Amino acid sequence: MALIVTPALLAGCASIPRSPTPLADIADLDCDGLAREQAASERTREAALRARSGAWKAMLPVAVAVRYASAQSALSDAEQRLQQVRGRRDARQCADADSAVVDLGAEV
């Protein structure tokens, strides 16, 4: 029974989108790339917050811990990316992300 239930409970861990852009490459992005990376990181952050708050829904204590840890890792990654992206956008004097036209559905 546990072999059937466990994959379903842990499937939520895989649903948190993560950017394929290495942190070291953020410094080389242009303003449009930074805007896309910021949008992707904000989506990751929101998904991680939802997953972390929903970790209690898993029935097995181990699954709760795994889902919570995965969400916390994604949240930390997104916040680190957002900090780096915002710093680079400021350094490049890019337009505010709120005023920039960003395709939120685009993959980064």
CSV table of N, CA and C in Angstrom, one decimal:
chain,number,residue,atom,x,y,z
A,1,MET,N,0.8,-1.2,0.0
A,1,MET,CA,0.0,0.0,0.0
A,1,MET,C,0.9,1.3,0.0
A,2,ALA,N,1.9,1.3,0.8
A,2,ALA,CA,2.8,2.4,0.9
A,2,ALA,C,3.5,2.7,-0.4
A,3,LEU,N,3.8,1.6,-1.2
A,3,LEU,CA,4.4,1.8,-2.5
A,3,LEU,C,3.5,2.5,-3.5
A,4,ILE,N,2.2,2.4,-3.3
A,4,ILE,CA,1.3,3.0,-4.2
A,4,ILE,C,1.0,4.5,-3.8
A,5,VAL,N,0.9,4.7,-2.5
A,5,VAL,CA,0.5,6.0,-1.9
A,5,VAL,C,1.7,7.0,-2.0
A,6,THR,N,2.9,6.5,-1.7
A,6,THR,CA,4.1,7.4,-1.6
A,6,THR,C,4.4,8.1,-2.8
A,7,PRO,N,4.4,7.5,-4.0
A,7,PRO,CA,4.7,8.3,-5.2
A,7,PRO,C,3.6,9.4,-5.5
A,8,ALA,N,2.4,9.2,-5.1
A,8,ALA,CA,1.4,10.2,-5.3
A,8,ALA,C,1.6,11.3,-4.4
A,9,LEU,N,2.0,11.0,-3.1
A,9,LEU,CA,2.2,12.1,-2.2
A,9,LEU,C,3.4,12.9,-2.5
A,10,LEU,N,4.5,12.3,-3.0
A,10,LEU,CA,5.7,13.0,-3.4
A,10,LEU,C,5.6,13.7,-4.7
A,11,ALA,N,4.6,13.4,-5.5
A,11,ALA,CA,4.5,14.0,-6.8
A,11,ALA,C,4.4,15.5,-6.7
A,12,GLY,N,3.9,16.1,-5.6
A,12,GLY,CA,3.8,17.5,-5.4
A,12,GLY,C,5.2,18.2,-5.4
A,13,CYS,N,6.2,17.4,-5.0
A,13,CYS,CA,7.6,18.0,-5.0
A,13,CYS,C,8.0,18.4,-6.4
A,14,ALA,N,7.6,17.6,-7.4
A,14,ALA,CA,8.1,17.8,-8.8
A,14,ALA,C,7.3,18.9,-9.4
A,15,SER,N,6.2,19.4,-8.8
A,15,SER,CA,5.4,20.4,-9.5
A,15,SER,C,5.9,21.8,-9.3
A,16,ILE,N,6.9,22.0,-8.5
A,16,ILE,CA,7.5,23.3,-8.3
A,16,ILE,C,8.5,23.6,-9.5
A,17,PRO,N,8.1,24.6,-10.3
A,17,PRO,CA,9.0,24.9,-11.4
A,17,PRO,C,10.3,25.6,-11.0
A,18,ARG,N,11.4,25.2,-11.6
A,18,ARG,CA,12.7,25.8,-11.2
A,18,ARG,C,13.3,26.3,-12.5
A,19,SER,N,14.0,27.4,-12.4
A,19,SER,CA,14.7,28.0,-13.5
A,19,SER,C,15.9,27.1,-13.9
A,20,PRO,N,16.1,26.9,-15.2
A,20,PRO,CA,17.3,26.2,-15.6
A,20,PRO,C,18.6,27.1,-15.7
A,21,THR,N,18.4,28.4,-15.5
A,21,THR,CA,19.5,29.3,-15.6
A,21,THR,C,20.4,29.2,-14.4
A,22,PRO,N,21.6,28.9,-14.5
A,22,PRO,CA,22.5,28.8,-13.3
A,22,PRO,C,22.6,30.2,-12.7
A,23,LEU,N,22.7,30.3,-11.4
A,23,LEU,CA,22.9,31.6,-10.7
A,23,LEU,C,24.1,32.4,-11.3
A,24,ALA,N,25.1,31.7,-11.6
A,24,ALA,CA,26.3,32.4,-12.1
A,24,ALA,C,26.1,33.1,-13.4
A,25,ASP,N,25.1,32.6,-14.2
A,25,ASP,CA,24.8,33.2,-15.5
A,25,ASP,C,23.8,34.4,-15.4
A,26,ILE,N,23.2,34.7,-14.3
A,26,ILE,CA,22.3,35.8,-14.1
A,26,ILE,C,23.0,37.1,-14.4
A,27,ALA,N,24.3,37.2,-14.0
A,27,ALA,CA,25.0,38.5,-14.2
A,27,ALA,C,25.2,38.8,-15.7
A,28,ASP,N,25.1,37.8,-16.6
A,28,ASP,CA,25.3,38.0,-18.0
A,28,ASP,C,24.0,38.3,-18.8
A,29,LEU,N,22.8,38.2,-18.1
A,29,LEU,CA,21.6,38.4,-18.8
A,29,LEU,C,21.3,39.9,-19.1
A,30,ASP,N,20.7,40.1,-20.3
A,30,ASP,CA,20.3,41.5,-20.6
A,30,ASP,C,19.0,41.8,-19.8
A,31,CYS,N,18.5,43.0,-20.0
A,31,CYS,CA,17.3,43.4,-19.3
A,31,CYS,C,16.1,42.5,-19.5
A,32,ASP,N,15.9,42.1,-20.8
A,32,ASP,CA,14.7,41.3,-21.1
A,32,ASP,C,14.9,39.9,-20.4
A,33,GLY,N,16.1,39.4,-20.5
A,33,GLY,CA,16.4,38.1,-19.8
A,33,GLY,C,16.2,38.2,-18.3
A,34,LEU,N,16.7,39.3,-17.7
A,34,LEU,CA,16.5,39.5,-16.3
A,34,LEU,C,15.0,39.6,-15.9
A,35,ALA,N,14.2,40.2,-16.8
A,35,ALA,CA,12.8,40.3,-16.5
A,35,ALA,C,12.1,38.9,-16.6
A,36,ARG,N,12.5,38.1,-17.6
A,36,ARG,CA,12.0,36.8,-17.7
A,36,ARG,C,12.4,35.9,-16.5
A,37,GLU,N,13.7,36.1,-16.1
A,37,GLU,CA,14.2,35.3,-14.9
A,37,GLU,C,13.5,35.8,-13.6
A,38,GLN,N,13.2,37.0,-13.5
A,38,GLN,CA,12.5,37.5,-12.3
A,38,GLN,C,11.1,36.9,-12.3
A,39,ALA,N,10.4,37.0,-13.4
A,39,ALA,CA,9.1,36.4,-13.5
A,39,ALA,C,9.1,34.9,-13.1
A,40,ALA,N,10.0,34.2,-13.7
A,40,ALA,CA,10.1,32.7,-13.4
A,40,ALA,C,10.4,32.5,-11.9
A,41,SER,N,11.3,33.3,-11.3
A,41,SER,CA,11.6,33.1,-9.9
A,41,SER,C,10.5,33.5,-9.0
A,42,GLU,N,9.7,34.4,-9.4
A,42,GLU,CA,8.5,34.8,-8.7
A,42,GLU,C,7.4,33.6,-8.7
A,43,ARG,N,7.3,33.0,-9.9
A,43,ARG,CA,6.4,31.8,-10.0
A,43,ARG,C,6.9,30.7,-9.2
A,44,THR,N,8.2,30.5,-9.1
A,44,THR,CA,8.8,29.4,-8.3
A,44,THR,C,8.5,29.7,-6.8
A,45,ARG,N,8.7,31.0,-6.5
A,45,ARG,CA,8.5,31.4,-5.1
A,45,ARG,C,7.1,31.1,-4.6
A,46,GLU,N,6.1,31.5,-5.5
A,46,GLU,CA,4.7,31.3,-5.2
A,46,GLU,C,4.4,29.8,-5.1
A,47,ALA,N,4.9,29.0,-6.0
A,47,ALA,CA,4.6,27.6,-6.0
A,47,ALA,C,5.2,26.9,-4.8
A,48,ALA,N,6.4,27.4,-4.4
A,48,ALA,CA,7.0,26.8,-3.2
A,48,ALA,C,6.3,27.2,-2.0
A,49,LEU,N,5.8,28.4,-1.9
A,49,LEU,CA,5.0,28.8,-0.7
A,49,LEU,C,3.7,27.9,-0.6
A,50,ARG,N,3.0,27.7,-1.8
A,50,ARG,CA,1.8,26.9,-1.8
A,50,ARG,C,2.1,25.5,-1.4
A,51,ALA,N,3.2,24.9,-1.9
A,51,ALA,CA,3.6,23.5,-1.6
A,51,ALA,C,4.0,23.4,-0.2
A,52,ARG,N,4.7,24.3,0.4
A,52,ARG,CA,5.1,24.3,1.7
A,52,ARG,C,3.9,24.3,2.7
A,53,SER,N,3.0,25.2,2.4
A,53,SER,CA,1.8,25.3,3.2
A,53,SER,C,0.9,24.1,3.1
A,54,GLY,N,1.0,23.4,2.0
A,54,GLY,CA,0.1,22.3,1.7
A,54,GLY,C,0.8,20.9,2.1
A,55,ALA,N,2.0,21.0,2.7
A,55,ALA,CA,2.7,19.8,3.0
A,55,ALA,C,2.0,18.9,4.1
A,56,TRP,N,1.2,19.6,4.9
A,56,TRP,CA,0.5,18.8,5.9
A,56,TRP,C,-0.6,17.9,5.3
A,57,LYS,N,-1.0,18.1,4.1
A,57,LYS,CA,-2.0,17.3,3.5
A,57,LYS,C,-1.6,15.9,3.2
A,58,ALA,N,-0.3,15.6,3.2
A,58,ALA,CA,0.2,14.3,3.0
A,58,ALA,C,-0.1,13.4,4.2
A,59,MET,N,-0.4,12.2,4.0
A,59,MET,CA,-0.8,11.3,5.1
A,59,MET,C,0.4,10.8,5.9
A,60,LEU,N,1.5,10.6,5.3
A,60,LEU,CA,2.7,10.0,5.9
A,60,LEU,C,3.6,11.1,6.5
A,61,PRO,N,4.1,11.0,7.7
A,61,PRO,CA,5.0,12.0,8.3
A,61,PRO,C,6.2,12.2,7.4
A,62,VAL,N,6.8,11.1,6.8
A,62,VAL,CA,8.0,11.2,6.0
A,62,VAL,C,7.6,12.0,4.8
A,63,ALA,N,6.5,11.8,4.2
A,63,ALA,CA,6.1,12.5,3.0
A,63,ALA,C,5.9,14.0,3.3
A,64,VAL,N,5.4,14.3,4.5
A,64,VAL,CA,5.2,15.7,4.9
A,64,VAL,C,6.6,16.3,5.0
A,65,ALA,N,7.5,15.7,5.6
A,65,ALA,CA,8.9,16.2,5.8
A,65,ALA,C,9.6,16.4,4.4
A,66,VAL,N,9.4,15.4,3.5
A,66,VAL,CA,10.0,15.5,2.2
A,66,VAL,C,9.4,16.7,1.4
A,67,ARG,N,8.1,16.8,1.4
A,67,ARG,CA,7.5,17.8,0.6
A,67,ARG,C,7.8,19.2,1.2
A,68,TYR,N,7.8,19.3,2.5
A,68,TYR,CA,8.1,20.6,3.1
A,68,TYR,C,9.6,21.0,2.8
A,69,ALA,N,10.5,20.0,2.9
A,69,ALA,CA,11.9,20.3,2.6
A,69,ALA,C,12.1,20.7,1.2
A,70,SER,N,11.4,20.0,0.3
A,70,SER,CA,11.5,20.4,-1.1
A,70,SER,C,11.0,21.8,-1.4
A,71,ALA,N,9.9,22.1,-0.8
A,71,ALA,CA,9.3,23.4,-1.0
A,71,ALA,C,10.2,24.5,-0.4
A,72,GLN,N,10.8,24.2,0.8
A,72,GLN,CA,11.7,25.2,1.4
A,72,GLN,C,12.9,25.4,0.6
A,73,SER,N,13.4,24.3,0.0
A,73,SER,CA,14.6,24.5,-0.9
A,73,SER,C,14.3,25.3,-2.1
A,74,ALA,N,13.1,25.1,-2.7
A,74,ALA,CA,12.7,25.9,-3.9
A,74,ALA,C,12.5,27.3,-3.5
A,75,LEU,N,11.9,27.5,-2.3
A,75,LEU,CA,11.6,28.9,-1.9
A,75,LEU,C,13.0,29.6,-1.7
A,76,SER,N,13.9,29.0,-1.0
A,76,SER,CA,15.2,29.6,-0.8
A,76,SER,C,15.9,29.9,-2.1
A,77,ASP,N,15.8,29.0,-3.1
A,77,ASP,CA,16.4,29.2,-4.4
A,77,ASP,C,15.8,30.4,-5.1
A,78,ALA,N,14.5,30.5,-5.1
A,78,ALA,CA,13.7,31.6,-5.7
A,78,ALA,C,14.1,32.9,-5.1
A,79,GLU,N,14.2,32.9,-3.8
A,79,GLU,CA,14.5,34.2,-3.1
A,79,GLU,C,15.9,34.6,-3.4
A,80,GLN,N,16.8,33.7,-3.5
A,80,GLN,CA,18.2,34.0,-3.8
A,80,GLN,C,18.3,34.5,-5.2
A,81,ARG,N,17.6,33.9,-6.2
A,81,ARG,CA,17.5,34.3,-7.6
A,81,ARG,C,16.9,35.7,-7.7
A,82,LEU,N,15.8,35.9,-7.0
A,82,LEU,CA,15.2,37.3,-7.0
A,82,LEU,C,16.1,38.4,-6.5
A,83,GLN,N,16.8,38.1,-5.5
A,83,GLN,CA,17.8,39.1,-5.0
A,83,GLN,C,18.9,39.4,-6.0
A,84,GLN,N,19.4,38.3,-6.6
A,84,GLN,CA,20.5,38.5,-7.6
A,84,GLN,C,19.9,39.2,-8.9
A,85,VAL,N,18.7,38.8,-9.3
A,85,VAL,CA,18.1,39.4,-10.5
A,85,VAL,C,17.9,40.9,-10.2
A,86,ARG,N,17.3,41.2,-9.1
A,86,ARG,CA,17.0,42.6,-8.8
A,86,ARG,C,18.2,43.5,-8.7
A,87,GLY,N,19.3,42.9,-8.2
A,87,GLY,CA,20.6,43.6,-8.1
A,87,GLY,C,21.1,43.9,-9.5
A,88,ARG,N,21.0,42.9,-10.4
A,88,ARG,CA,21.5,43.1,-11.7
A,88,ARG,C,20.7,44.1,-12.5
A,89,ARG,N,19.3,44.0,-12.3
A,89,ARG,CA,18.4,44.9,-13.0
A,89,ARG,C,18.7,46.4,-12.5
A,90,ASP,N,19.0,46.5,-11.2
A,90,ASP,CA,19.4,47.9,-10.7
A,90,ASP,C,20.7,48.3,-11.3
A,91,ALA,N,21.7,47.4,-11.4
A,91,ALA,CA,23.0,47.8,-11.9
A,91,ALA,C,22.9,48.1,-13.4
A,92,ARG,N,22.0,47.4,-14.1
A,92,ARG,CA,21.9,47.7,-15.6
A,92,ARG,C,20.9,48.8,-15.8
A,93,GLN,N,20.3,49.3,-14.8
A,93,GLN,CA,19.2,50.4,-14.8
A,93,GLN,C,18.1,50.0,-15.8
A,94,CYS,N,17.6,48.7,-15.6
A,94,CYS,CA,16.5,48.2,-16.4
A,94,CYS,C,15.2,48.9,-15.9
A,95,ALA,N,14.2,48.9,-16.7
A,95,ALA,CA,12.9,49.4,-16.3
A,95,ALA,C,12.4,48.5,-15.2
A,96,ASP,N,11.5,49.0,-14.3
A,96,ASP,CA,10.9,48.3,-13.3
A,96,ASP,C,10.2,47.0,-13.9
A,97,ALA,N,10.3,45.9,-13.1
A,97,ALA,CA,9.7,44.7,-13.6
A,97,ALA,C,8.2,44.8,-13.7
A,98,ASP,N,7.6,45.7,-12.9
A,98,ASP,CA,6.1,45.9,-12.9
A,98,ASP,C,5.7,46.6,-14.2
A,99,SER,N,6.6,47.5,-14.7
A,99,SER,CA,6.3,48.2,-15.9
A,99,SER,C,6.8,47.6,-17.2
A,100,ALA,N,7.7,46.6,-17.0
A,100,ALA,CA,8.2,45.9,-18.2
A,100,ALA,C,7.2,44.9,-18.7
A,101,VAL,N,7.2,44.7,-20.0
A,101,VAL,CA,6.3,43.7,-20.6
A,101,VAL,C,7.0,42.4,-20.6
A,102,VAL,N,6.4,41.5,-19.8
A,102,VAL,CA,7.0,40.2,-19.6
A,102,VAL,C,6.0,39.1,-20.0
A,103,ASP,N,6.4,38.1,-20.8
A,103,ASP,CA,5.5,37.0,-21.1
A,103,ASP,C,5.7,36.0,-19.9
A,104,LEU,N,4.7,36.0,-19.0
A,104,LEU,CA,4.7,35.2,-17.8
A,104,LEU,C,4.6,33.7,-18.2
A,105,GLY,N,4.1,33.4,-19.4
A,105,GLY,CA,4.0,32.0,-19.8
A,105,GLY,C,5.3,31.4,-20.4
A,106,ALA,N,6.3,32.3,-20.7
A,106,ALA,CA,7.5,31.9,-21.3
A,106,ALA,C,8.4,31.1,-20.4
A,107,GLU,N,9.0,30.1,-20.9
A,107,GLU,CA,10.0,29.3,-20.1
A,107,GLU,C,11.3,30.1,-20.1
A,108,VAL,N,11.9,30.0,-19.0
A,108,VAL,CA,13.2,30.6,-18.8
A,108,VAL,C,14.3,29.6,-18.9
